Short mmCIF file of C-alpha atoms and ligand atoms in Angstrom, two decimals:
data_model
loop_
_atom_site.label_atom_id
_atom_site.label_comp_id
_atom_site.label_asym_id
_atom_site.label_seq_id
_atom_site.Cartn_x
_atom_site.Cartn_y
_atom_site.Cartn_z
CA MET A 28 -25.11 21.05 -13.60
CA SER A 29 -28.78 21.88 -14.18
CA ASP A 30 -31.00 23.61 -11.58
CA GLN A 31 -33.15 20.52 -11.62
CA THR A 32 -30.18 18.36 -10.67
CA THR A 33 -29.06 20.83 -8.01
CA SER A 34 -32.46 20.80 -6.37
CA ALA A 35 -32.31 17.03 -6.28
CA PHE A 36 -29.06 17.27 -4.33
CA ASP A 37 -30.60 19.77 -1.95
CA ALA A 38 -33.34 17.32 -1.03
CA ARG A 39 -33.14 15.88 2.46
CA HIS A 40 -33.04 12.15 2.89
CA ALA A 41 -31.42 11.47 -0.46
CA TRP A 42 -30.20 8.21 0.99
CA THR A 43 -33.75 6.83 0.92
CA THR A 44 -33.89 7.08 -2.87
CA LEU A 45 -30.23 6.95 -3.90
CA SER A 46 -28.34 3.70 -3.46
CA ARG A 47 -24.72 3.57 -2.52
CA LYS A 48 -22.56 3.11 -5.55
CA ASP A 49 -18.81 2.58 -5.32
CA PRO A 50 -16.56 3.68 -8.19
CA ALA A 51 -16.24 1.26 -11.10
CA LYS A 52 -13.57 -1.42 -10.87
CA ARG A 53 -11.47 -2.71 -13.73
CA SER A 54 -12.44 -6.25 -14.74
CA ALA A 55 -10.81 -9.00 -12.71
CA HIS A 56 -9.37 -10.42 -15.94
CA ASP A 57 -7.55 -7.16 -16.68
CA ARG A 58 -6.40 -6.32 -13.20
CA ILE A 59 -4.73 -9.65 -12.37
CA ALA A 60 -2.45 -9.00 -15.35
CA ASP A 61 -0.83 -6.06 -13.53
CA PHE A 62 -0.34 -4.50 -10.09
CA LEU A 63 -2.15 -1.25 -10.75
CA GLU A 64 -5.03 0.12 -8.67
CA ILE A 65 -8.34 -1.50 -9.45
CA TYR A 66 -10.83 1.34 -8.78
CA GLY A 67 -11.57 4.34 -10.91
CA PHE A 68 -12.94 7.61 -9.52
CA TYR A 69 -16.39 9.15 -9.34
CA ASP A 70 -17.12 11.82 -11.87
CA GLU A 71 -18.45 15.10 -10.49
CA VAL A 72 -22.12 14.10 -10.76
CA GLU A 73 -21.52 10.78 -9.01
CA ALA A 74 -19.49 12.46 -6.27
CA ARG A 75 -22.29 14.95 -5.61
CA GLU A 76 -24.94 12.25 -5.62
CA GLN A 77 -23.07 9.96 -3.26
CA ALA A 78 -22.10 12.80 -0.91
CA SER A 79 -25.74 13.90 -0.81
CA ARG A 80 -26.62 10.59 0.85
CA CYS A 81 -25.14 12.00 4.07
CA VAL A 82 -27.92 13.27 6.36
CA GLN A 83 -25.58 15.69 8.20
CA CYS A 84 -26.11 14.18 11.63
CA PRO A 85 -25.98 16.74 14.45
CA GLU A 86 -23.68 14.36 16.32
CA PRO A 87 -21.87 12.60 13.48
CA THR A 88 -20.91 9.10 14.50
CA CYS A 89 -18.64 8.78 11.45
CA VAL A 90 -16.33 11.41 12.98
CA ALA A 91 -16.14 9.40 16.19
CA GLY A 92 -15.18 6.38 14.05
CA CYS A 93 -12.29 8.20 12.36
CA PRO A 94 -8.97 7.97 14.24
CA LEU A 95 -8.16 11.48 12.99
CA GLY A 96 -11.56 12.89 13.94
CA THR A 97 -11.83 14.29 10.40
CA ASN A 98 -14.86 16.52 9.90
CA ILE A 99 -16.45 14.16 7.38
CA PRO A 100 -19.93 15.73 7.17
CA GLU A 101 -18.39 19.14 6.40
CA TRP A 102 -16.61 17.99 3.25
CA LEU A 103 -19.49 15.70 2.27
CA ALA A 104 -21.87 18.69 2.39
CA LEU A 105 -19.49 20.85 0.36
CA THR A 106 -19.11 18.06 -2.19
CA ALA A 107 -22.88 17.58 -2.44
CA GLU A 108 -23.19 21.31 -3.18
CA GLY A 109 -20.50 21.09 -5.86
CA HIS A 110 -17.94 23.16 -3.92
CA PHE A 111 -15.14 20.70 -4.59
CA ALA A 112 -12.19 22.99 -3.93
CA GLU A 113 -13.57 23.98 -0.53
CA ALA A 114 -14.38 20.36 0.25
CA ALA A 115 -10.85 19.28 -0.66
CA ALA A 116 -9.39 22.06 1.50
CA ALA A 117 -11.53 20.94 4.46
CA LEU A 118 -10.44 17.33 3.94
CA HIS A 119 -6.75 18.23 3.66
CA SER A 120 -6.85 20.42 6.77
CA GLY A 121 -7.71 17.36 8.86
CA ASN A 122 -5.25 14.88 7.37
CA ASN A 123 -1.68 15.35 6.14
CA LEU A 124 -1.81 12.35 3.79
CA PRO A 125 -5.47 12.07 2.73
CA GLU A 126 -4.74 10.65 -0.71
CA ILE A 127 -2.76 7.84 0.93
CA CYS A 128 -5.08 7.21 3.88
CA ALA A 129 -8.12 6.97 1.58
CA ARG A 130 -6.44 4.07 -0.20
CA VAL A 131 -5.24 2.08 2.80
CA CYS A 132 -7.72 3.08 5.51
CA PRO A 133 -10.19 0.31 6.52
CA ALA A 134 -13.17 2.66 6.19
CA ASP A 135 -15.69 -0.15 6.40
CA HIS A 136 -14.41 -0.91 9.92
CA LEU A 137 -14.13 2.76 10.95
CA CYS A 138 -16.14 5.77 9.73
CA GLU A 139 -18.46 3.81 7.43
CA ALA A 140 -19.13 1.22 10.13
CA GLN A 141 -20.31 4.08 12.35
CA CYS A 142 -22.39 5.85 9.67
CA LEU A 143 -25.84 6.52 11.08
CA ILE A 144 -27.74 5.26 8.05
CA SER A 145 -26.08 1.83 8.28
CA GLY A 146 -28.66 -0.80 9.01
CA GLN A 147 -31.39 1.06 7.15
CA ALA A 148 -29.33 1.46 3.99
CA GLN A 149 -25.75 1.04 2.84
CA PRO A 150 -23.50 3.57 4.61
CA VAL A 151 -22.33 6.69 2.80
CA SER A 152 -19.39 5.81 0.55
CA ILE A 153 -17.03 8.04 2.49
CA TRP A 154 -13.79 6.52 1.17
CA ALA A 155 -14.78 6.98 -2.46
CA VAL A 156 -15.85 10.62 -2.04
CA GLU A 157 -12.52 11.18 -0.31
CA GLN A 158 -10.73 9.56 -3.25
CA PHE A 159 -12.58 11.85 -5.64
CA LEU A 160 -11.70 14.96 -3.64
CA ASN A 161 -8.03 14.02 -3.41
CA GLU A 162 -7.78 13.47 -7.12
CA TYR A 163 -9.68 16.69 -7.77
CA ALA A 164 -7.32 18.59 -5.47
CA PHE A 165 -4.16 17.33 -7.17
CA THR A 166 -5.42 17.66 -10.74
CA HIS A 167 -6.75 21.20 -10.12
CA GLY A 168 -3.59 22.48 -8.45
CA ILE A 169 -5.23 22.89 -5.04
CA VAL A 170 -2.49 20.93 -3.26
CA LYS A 171 0.53 23.24 -3.29
CA PRO A 172 3.83 23.42 -1.42
CA SER A 173 3.35 25.45 1.76
CA VAL A 174 5.26 28.70 2.20
CA ALA A 175 5.43 29.15 5.99
CA PRO A 176 8.18 31.56 7.07
CA PRO A 177 11.13 29.67 8.64
CA ASN A 178 11.09 29.65 12.45
CA GLY A 179 14.78 28.79 12.79
CA ARG A 180 14.13 25.36 14.33
CA HIS A 181 15.21 22.04 12.91
CA VAL A 182 13.61 18.66 13.65
CA ALA A 183 14.94 15.18 12.84
CA ILE A 184 12.47 12.45 11.98
CA ALA A 185 13.58 8.81 12.14
CA GLY A 186 11.47 6.82 9.70
CA ALA A 187 9.95 7.83 6.35
CA GLY A 188 6.75 5.81 6.70
CA PRO A 189 3.29 7.38 7.02
CA GLY A 190 3.97 8.77 10.51
CA GLY A 191 7.26 10.34 9.47
CA LEU A 192 5.83 11.85 6.28
CA ALA A 193 2.79 13.24 8.10
CA CYS A 194 4.94 14.74 10.85
CA ALA A 195 7.23 16.34 8.25
CA ASP A 196 4.26 17.88 6.47
CA GLY A 197 2.81 19.26 9.72
CA LEU A 198 6.15 20.72 10.84
CA ILE A 199 7.14 22.26 7.53
CA ARG A 200 3.77 24.04 7.38
CA ARG A 201 4.70 25.69 10.70
CA GLY A 202 8.08 26.90 9.54
CA PHE A 203 10.33 24.13 10.86
CA ALA A 204 13.25 22.75 8.89
CA VAL A 205 12.90 18.97 8.69
CA THR A 206 15.31 16.13 7.92
CA ILE A 207 13.96 12.60 7.62
CA PHE A 208 16.27 9.61 8.07
CA ASP A 209 15.35 6.16 6.83
CA ARG A 210 17.38 3.01 6.46
CA ARG A 211 15.74 2.11 3.16
CA GLU A 212 16.51 3.60 -0.22
CA LEU A 213 12.93 4.71 -0.94
CA PRO A 214 10.77 6.86 1.36
CA GLY A 215 7.35 5.53 2.31
CA GLY A 216 8.09 2.65 4.69
CA LEU A 217 5.40 -0.01 4.54
CA LEU A 218 3.41 2.17 2.12
CA VAL A 219 6.05 1.23 -0.45
CA TYR A 220 7.65 -1.90 0.94
CA GLY A 221 4.58 -3.73 2.23
CA THR A 222 1.51 -2.40 0.42
CA PRO A 223 0.73 -3.85 -3.01
CA GLU A 224 0.25 -1.31 -5.75
CA PHE A 225 -3.30 -2.50 -6.40
CA HIS A 226 -4.03 -0.64 -3.15
CA LEU A 227 -1.60 2.22 -3.44
CA GLU A 228 0.46 2.90 -6.53
CA ARG A 229 4.04 4.03 -5.93
CA SER A 230 3.39 7.16 -7.95
CA ILE A 231 0.93 8.35 -5.27
CA VAL A 232 3.56 8.07 -2.53
CA GLN A 233 6.21 9.61 -4.80
CA ARG A 234 3.89 12.54 -5.53
CA ARG A 235 3.58 13.27 -1.81
CA VAL A 236 7.32 12.84 -1.24
CA GLU A 237 8.06 15.23 -4.12
CA LEU A 238 5.68 17.76 -2.59
CA LEU A 239 7.52 17.47 0.73
CA ARG A 240 10.85 17.93 -1.05
CA GLN A 241 9.49 21.05 -2.77
CA GLN A 242 8.54 22.33 0.69
CA GLY A 243 12.13 21.85 1.81
CA VAL A 244 12.05 18.50 3.61
CA VAL A 245 15.46 16.79 3.34
CA PHE A 246 15.51 13.01 2.99
CA GLU A 247 18.61 11.17 4.17
CA LEU A 248 17.93 7.67 2.91
CA GLY A 249 19.87 4.45 3.40
CA THR A 250 20.82 5.68 6.88
CA PRO A 251 20.37 3.15 9.68
CA TYR A 252 18.82 4.91 12.66
CA ALA A 253 20.65 2.88 15.27
CA GLU A 254 24.09 3.93 14.02
CA GLU A 255 24.58 7.27 12.27
CA THR A 256 21.45 8.85 13.71
CA ALA A 257 21.48 7.60 17.30
CA LEU A 258 19.57 9.73 19.77
CA PRO A 259 22.43 11.51 21.56
CA ALA A 260 23.94 12.52 18.22
CA LEU A 261 20.59 13.73 16.91
CA LEU A 262 19.94 15.83 20.01
CA GLN A 263 23.24 17.64 19.46
CA ARG A 264 22.17 18.66 15.98
CA PHE A 265 18.39 19.13 16.15
CA ASP A 266 15.93 21.02 18.33
CA ALA A 267 13.68 17.96 18.58
CA VAL A 268 13.47 14.39 17.30
CA TYR A 269 10.45 12.37 16.21
CA LEU A 270 10.79 8.58 16.22
CA ALA A 271 8.45 7.06 13.65
CA PHE A 272 10.03 3.89 12.35
CA GLY A 273 7.98 0.70 12.32
CA ALA A 274 8.46 -1.85 15.06
CA LYS A 275 6.52 -5.02 14.51
CA VAL A 276 7.34 -8.63 13.82
CA PRO A 277 5.06 -11.12 12.06
CA ARG A 278 3.68 -13.87 14.26
CA SER A 279 4.92 -17.38 13.63
CA LEU A 280 3.06 -20.67 13.82
CA ALA A 281 3.86 -23.33 16.40
CA LEU A 282 2.84 -26.40 14.45
CA PRO A 283 4.46 -29.55 13.15
CA GLY A 284 5.93 -28.64 9.77
CA ALA A 285 5.95 -24.87 10.31
CA ASP A 286 9.70 -24.75 9.63
CA LEU A 287 9.50 -26.64 6.32
CA ASN A 288 11.02 -25.32 3.15
CA GLY A 289 7.95 -23.87 1.44
CA VAL A 290 6.46 -22.16 4.52
CA HIS A 291 7.06 -18.41 4.47
CA GLN A 292 5.91 -15.24 6.13
CA ALA A 293 3.59 -13.19 3.90
CA VAL A 294 5.34 -9.85 4.51
CA PRO A 295 8.65 -10.65 2.77
CA PHE A 296 6.64 -11.95 -0.21
CA LEU A 297 4.73 -8.67 -0.37
CA LEU A 298 7.97 -6.75 0.02
CA GLN A 299 9.76 -8.46 -2.85
CA ALA A 300 6.65 -8.36 -5.01
CA GLY A 301 6.21 -4.65 -4.38
CA VAL A 302 9.67 -3.27 -4.99
CA ASP A 303 12.33 -4.32 -7.45
CA HIS A 304 14.37 -6.41 -5.15
CA PRO A 305 17.89 -7.64 -5.83
CA GLY A 306 18.47 -11.32 -5.28
CA SER A 307 16.20 -14.28 -5.63
CA LYS A 308 12.44 -13.93 -5.80
CA LEU A 309 10.08 -16.22 -4.00
CA LEU A 310 8.39 -17.83 -6.97
CA VAL A 311 4.80 -19.06 -6.88
CA GLY A 312 4.09 -19.42 -10.61
CA GLY A 313 2.18 -22.63 -11.37
CA ARG A 314 2.13 -23.60 -7.69
CA ARG A 315 -0.69 -24.20 -5.23
CA VAL A 316 -0.57 -21.42 -2.67
CA VAL A 317 -2.31 -21.44 0.71
CA VAL A 318 -2.43 -18.32 2.88
CA ILE A 319 -3.29 -18.69 6.54
CA GLY A 320 -5.03 -15.68 8.07
CA GLY A 321 -7.89 -13.30 7.33
CA GLY A 322 -6.50 -9.79 7.74
CA ASP A 323 -5.32 -7.28 5.17
CA THR A 324 -1.90 -8.92 4.87
CA ALA A 325 -3.47 -12.31 4.12
CA ILE A 326 -5.72 -10.94 1.39
CA ASP A 327 -2.90 -8.83 -0.09
CA CYS A 328 -0.68 -11.90 -0.14
CA ALA A 329 -3.32 -14.04 -1.89
CA ARG A 330 -4.05 -11.37 -4.51
CA THR A 331 -0.33 -10.93 -5.08
CA ALA A 332 0.10 -14.69 -5.56
CA ILE A 333 -2.67 -14.63 -8.19
CA ARG A 334 -0.83 -11.83 -10.02
CA ARG A 335 2.41 -13.81 -9.77
CA GLY A 336 0.81 -16.74 -11.59
CA ALA A 337 -0.08 -19.17 -8.80
CA ALA A 338 -2.05 -22.15 -10.12
CA GLU A 339 -4.45 -22.05 -7.16
CA THR A 340 -4.66 -19.62 -4.28
CA THR A 341 -6.61 -20.43 -1.14
CA VAL A 342 -7.06 -18.42 2.05
CA VAL A 343 -7.74 -20.45 5.18
CA TYR A 344 -9.43 -18.54 7.99
CA ARG A 345 -10.42 -19.99 11.34
CA ARG A 346 -13.63 -17.97 11.77
CA ASP A 347 -16.56 -17.32 9.42
CA ALA A 348 -16.76 -14.88 6.50
CA GLY A 349 -18.56 -12.28 8.59
CA SER A 350 -15.65 -12.18 11.05
CA LEU A 351 -12.96 -11.44 8.44
CA PRO A 352 -10.87 -8.54 9.72
CA CYS A 353 -9.82 -7.42 6.23
CA MET A 354 -11.69 -4.74 4.32
CA ARG A 355 -14.91 -6.08 2.79
CA ARG A 356 -14.20 -4.61 -0.61
CA ASP A 357 -10.82 -6.36 -0.64
CA TYR A 358 -12.42 -9.68 0.17
CA GLU A 359 -14.90 -9.20 -2.68
CA ALA A 360 -12.10 -8.17 -5.05
CA ALA A 361 -10.09 -11.23 -4.05
CA VAL A 362 -13.01 -13.57 -4.79
CA GLU A 363 -13.52 -11.92 -8.19
CA GLU A 364 -9.82 -12.39 -8.94
CA GLY A 365 -9.98 -16.13 -8.25
CA VAL A 366 -8.94 -16.46 -4.61
CA ARG A 367 -10.73 -19.33 -2.90
CA PHE A 368 -11.66 -18.99 0.77
CA ILE A 369 -12.03 -21.79 3.29
CA PHE A 370 -13.73 -20.57 6.45
CA GLN A 371 -13.91 -22.15 9.89
CA ALA A 372 -10.79 -24.21 9.44
CA THR A 373 -7.37 -23.99 11.02
CA PRO A 374 -4.13 -25.85 10.29
CA VAL A 375 -3.00 -28.44 12.81
CA ALA A 376 0.02 -29.63 10.79
CA ILE A 377 1.89 -28.79 7.60
CA LEU A 378 2.76 -31.88 5.63
CA ALA A 379 5.96 -32.66 3.74
CA GLN A 380 7.27 -35.01 1.09
CA ALA A 381 10.38 -37.07 1.82
CA ALA A 382 12.63 -34.41 0.22
CA GLY A 383 11.26 -31.82 2.65
CA GLY A 384 8.97 -29.71 0.43
CA VAL A 385 5.40 -28.89 1.43
CA THR A 386 2.65 -31.14 0.09
CA GLY A 387 -0.32 -29.84 2.03
CA LEU A 388 -1.91 -28.94 5.31
CA GLN A 389 -4.00 -30.89 7.72
CA LEU A 390 -6.94 -28.63 8.50
CA ALA A 391 -9.26 -29.00 11.49
CA ARG A 392 -12.80 -27.64 11.22
CA THR A 393 -13.84 -25.11 13.83
CA SER A 394 -17.08 -24.07 15.49
CA MET A 395 -17.95 -20.52 16.49
CA GLY A 396 -19.17 -19.39 19.89
CA ALA A 397 -21.33 -16.42 20.92
CA PRO A 398 -19.76 -12.97 20.54
CA ASP A 399 -17.70 -11.71 23.49
CA PRO A 400 -18.32 -8.18 24.93
CA GLU A 401 -16.18 -6.73 22.12
CA GLY A 402 -18.21 -8.56 19.47
CA ARG A 403 -15.46 -11.05 18.67
CA ARG A 404 -16.67 -14.62 18.25
CA PRO A 405 -14.40 -17.24 19.79
CA PHE A 406 -13.76 -20.45 17.88
CA GLU A 407 -13.08 -24.00 18.94
CA ILE A 408 -11.47 -26.85 17.05
CA LYS A 409 -13.92 -29.69 16.42
CA ALA A 410 -12.25 -32.80 17.76
CA GLY A 411 -11.68 -35.52 15.18
CA ASP A 412 -12.93 -33.41 12.26
CA SER A 413 -9.98 -32.73 9.98
CA TYR A 414 -8.96 -33.13 6.35
CA ILE A 415 -6.02 -32.57 3.99
CA LEU A 416 -5.65 -29.55 1.71
CA SER A 417 -2.94 -29.88 -0.96
CA ALA A 418 -0.40 -27.08 -1.22
CA ASP A 419 3.09 -26.35 -2.54
CA VAL A 420 3.64 -23.01 -0.79
CA VAL A 421 2.20 -21.81 2.53
CA PHE A 422 2.20 -18.17 3.58
CA LEU A 423 1.64 -17.13 7.17
CA ALA A 424 -0.33 -13.93 7.72
CA LEU A 425 -1.21 -14.26 11.38
CA GLY A 426 -0.85 -10.66 12.48
CA PHE A 427 2.00 -8.88 14.18
CA ASP A 428 3.55 -8.56 17.61
CA PRO A 429 5.39 -5.52 18.94
CA ALA A 430 9.13 -5.55 18.33
CA PRO A 431 10.88 -4.29 21.49
CA PRO A 432 14.06 -2.29 20.79
CA PRO A 433 17.19 -4.45 20.83
CA PRO A 434 19.58 -4.00 23.78
CA THR A 435 21.93 -1.78 21.75
CA SER A 436 19.15 0.51 20.44
CA PRO A 437 19.20 4.20 21.43
CA SER A 438 15.50 3.75 22.26
CA ARG A 439 16.66 1.92 25.40
CA LEU A 440 17.46 5.37 26.78
CA LEU A 441 13.73 5.99 26.97
CA ASP A 442 11.13 4.74 29.44
CA LEU A 443 9.53 1.62 27.97
CA GLY A 444 6.35 -0.30 28.77
CA GLU A 445 6.20 -4.00 29.54
CA HIS A 446 6.07 -4.99 25.86
CA GLY A 447 8.94 -2.67 24.93
CA GLU A 448 6.66 0.12 23.70
CA ILE A 449 7.97 3.66 24.17
CA LYS A 450 6.02 5.58 26.80
CA VAL A 451 4.83 9.05 25.73
CA ASN A 452 2.73 11.83 27.21
CA ALA A 453 -0.46 13.24 25.66
CA ARG A 454 1.65 15.17 23.15
CA GLN A 455 3.78 12.18 22.19
CA MET A 456 6.89 13.28 24.13
CA THR A 457 8.99 10.46 25.57
CA SER A 458 10.80 10.45 28.92
CA LEU A 459 13.73 12.22 27.21
CA PRO A 460 12.81 15.89 26.69
CA GLY A 461 12.84 16.82 23.04
CA VAL A 462 12.36 13.24 21.84
CA PHE A 463 8.89 12.38 20.57
CA ALA A 464 7.55 9.08 19.24
CA GLY A 465 4.45 7.60 17.63
CA GLY A 466 2.97 4.76 15.62
CA ASP A 467 4.14 1.17 16.13
CA LEU A 468 6.86 2.23 18.57
CA VAL A 469 4.25 3.53 20.98
CA ARG A 470 1.11 1.55 20.22
CA GLY A 471 2.50 -1.75 19.05
CA PRO A 472 1.39 -2.82 15.54
CA CYS A 473 -0.97 -0.14 14.23
CA THR A 474 -2.50 1.29 11.07
CA ALA A 475 -1.15 4.07 8.87
CA LEU A 476 -4.04 6.20 10.06
CA ALA A 477 -3.04 5.79 13.72
CA ALA A 478 0.52 6.72 12.77
CA VAL A 479 -0.76 9.91 11.09
CA ARG A 480 -2.84 10.72 14.16
CA ASP A 481 0.23 10.40 16.43
CA ALA A 482 2.28 12.54 14.06
CA ARG A 483 -0.30 15.32 14.20
CA MET A 484 -0.23 15.26 18.01
CA ALA A 485 3.57 15.26 17.95
CA VAL A 486 3.62 18.38 15.76
CA GLU A 487 1.63 20.17 18.46
CA GLY A 488 3.96 18.80 21.12
CA ILE A 489 7.15 19.72 19.27
CA GLU A 490 5.95 23.26 18.66
CA ALA A 491 5.08 23.68 22.33
CA TYR A 492 8.40 22.15 23.42
CA VAL A 493 10.71 24.24 21.23
CA GLY A 494 8.78 27.36 22.27
CA THR A 495 10.22 26.85 25.76
CA ARG A 496 13.80 26.32 24.57
CA LYS A 497 16.59 28.49 23.23
CA PRO A 498 17.48 27.71 19.64
CA LEU A 499 20.59 25.56 19.17
CA GLY A 500 23.70 27.66 18.65
FE1 SF4 B 621 -23.23 11.58 7.24
FE2 SF4 B 621 -23.11 8.98 8.01
FE3 SF4 B 621 -21.49 10.84 9.11
FE4 SF4 B 621 -24.14 10.89 9.65
S1 SF4 B 621 -22.71 9.28 10.23
S2 SF4 B 621 -22.81 12.67 9.20
S3 SF4 B 621 -24.96 10.21 7.66
S4 SF4 B 621 -21.51 10.16 6.94
#
C-alpha cells in the first residue's frame, strides 16, 4: 500500500468523505439457483478504508451494543492500519466463534445500531470488517488448535449448538478435557439444522468443529441427553456439566383454518431444506407461498421457498417496513430475490377448498400507533377492512416461546423459573453444584450471540468451581 494511501487512512474523520460500502453480493439471479452465501469479502484496501470510518470513540457505544462486549474499536483501528493479524487476534480473543457470529449476528440491531456516526452517516460496516478478518485469519493460518497443558479435569457439555461449541473452545484453551453430547448426527444445532446456507455455509461450521476435534474435543453424537446422559450419570463421570441444548417451541396461530393441510411451521421447512433429510420433503415448487411474520425465520423461510421453486412468495407482516425485526440486509436481499412483502396486514382466517387444502388467507389491514417506551409501535386491526390473498402453502414464523423441561427431564432436578427456565447465578451455575447452563434454557428463546456470551461466563464459572473441588478419582 502506498504512503499516500496510508496517510489517507490516518486522516481523522474519514467517515465524512468515505461512504459505507458493504461487500459485493452475487446477483439475485445466480444466488436463487443455489443455497450458497451471497456476500463476498472486502479486499485488503476496502477493509482498511471501511475500518478507517470508525472515529475511535472514547466511550464506544458499539461495544455497549455487542452482547459479548467485544472491543470493536481496537480491531477496527488495527485493520485501518493494515495490521490484520493483530486485528484478527484481538477479534478472536473476545469471541470463540467469530466467523459464525459475524454471519448470523443481527449487527444492524446491535453494534451498528449503536455506532456513534449513525444519523450523520451510515454506521461503520462492523459485520463486514469482521467477516474480512475472520477469513484473513483462517486463510493465513492465524487460527490454530490451542495447546494448553491438560489440567486433569473433564467437563460434559449437553448440546453441540453455538453455546456448546463456544464453551468447549473456552474450556479446551484452559486445559480441560471436553466431551460434547448431542442428540443429532451433526454438530452445530440450529446453526446447521435451522440456518439456511445462504447465511452460514455448512463448511464454516464444519471447519470450527474440525478445529475443536484437533484440540481434543470429543463429540458423542446421536445421544439423547435425557436418557444416556442424564444429570446424575454425568456428575458421576465428569467434574462439571454445561447444559446448552436449545429449548424453544415455535408459536402457533389461533385462527380459523390454522390446522388445515397446507399450513406449516417455518422451522421444519428450514430444517429439511438445510440438511439432507430422510423421508418426504415439504414441496413448494410451483406453488403460491405465504409466510406470516417479519423476523429472521420468516425471511429465511421466504428466501428458501424461492430457492425451492415457489411460483410466488409473499411475506405478510402486521407492522410497517421500518418495524421489521429481521436484519435490514436480509430484507433487501429478499426483495432482490423476488420475495413480495405486504405490510400492515394480519391474517384473520385461512381459507380452504372443499377437499381441505389451503386456497388463501383473509387479511385485515392494520394501523400503527405511537411508539411505546421501548420504541415498539403497537398495531390495531382496522374494523371492516379486509381482503383475500391467494395461497397454496402458508408458513408460520411467529417467533418462539420457551420450552419448559418435560416432567421426566433431568433438568427438573434444578431450580426453575415460572416459565420453566433454569435459574443460574452470575457465573451460570444452576442450583445443583457443578451443573451450569446457558442460552435458551436460561433466557428463553435467544440468539447465537447470547448463547456464546453465556458459554464464556460458564467457562469462568466452571474453572472457579473445579478449583474448589478434588479431582474425580
Ligand atoms: Fe467506531 Fe462506531 Fe464504535 Fe464509535 S461507535 S468506536 S465510530 S464503530
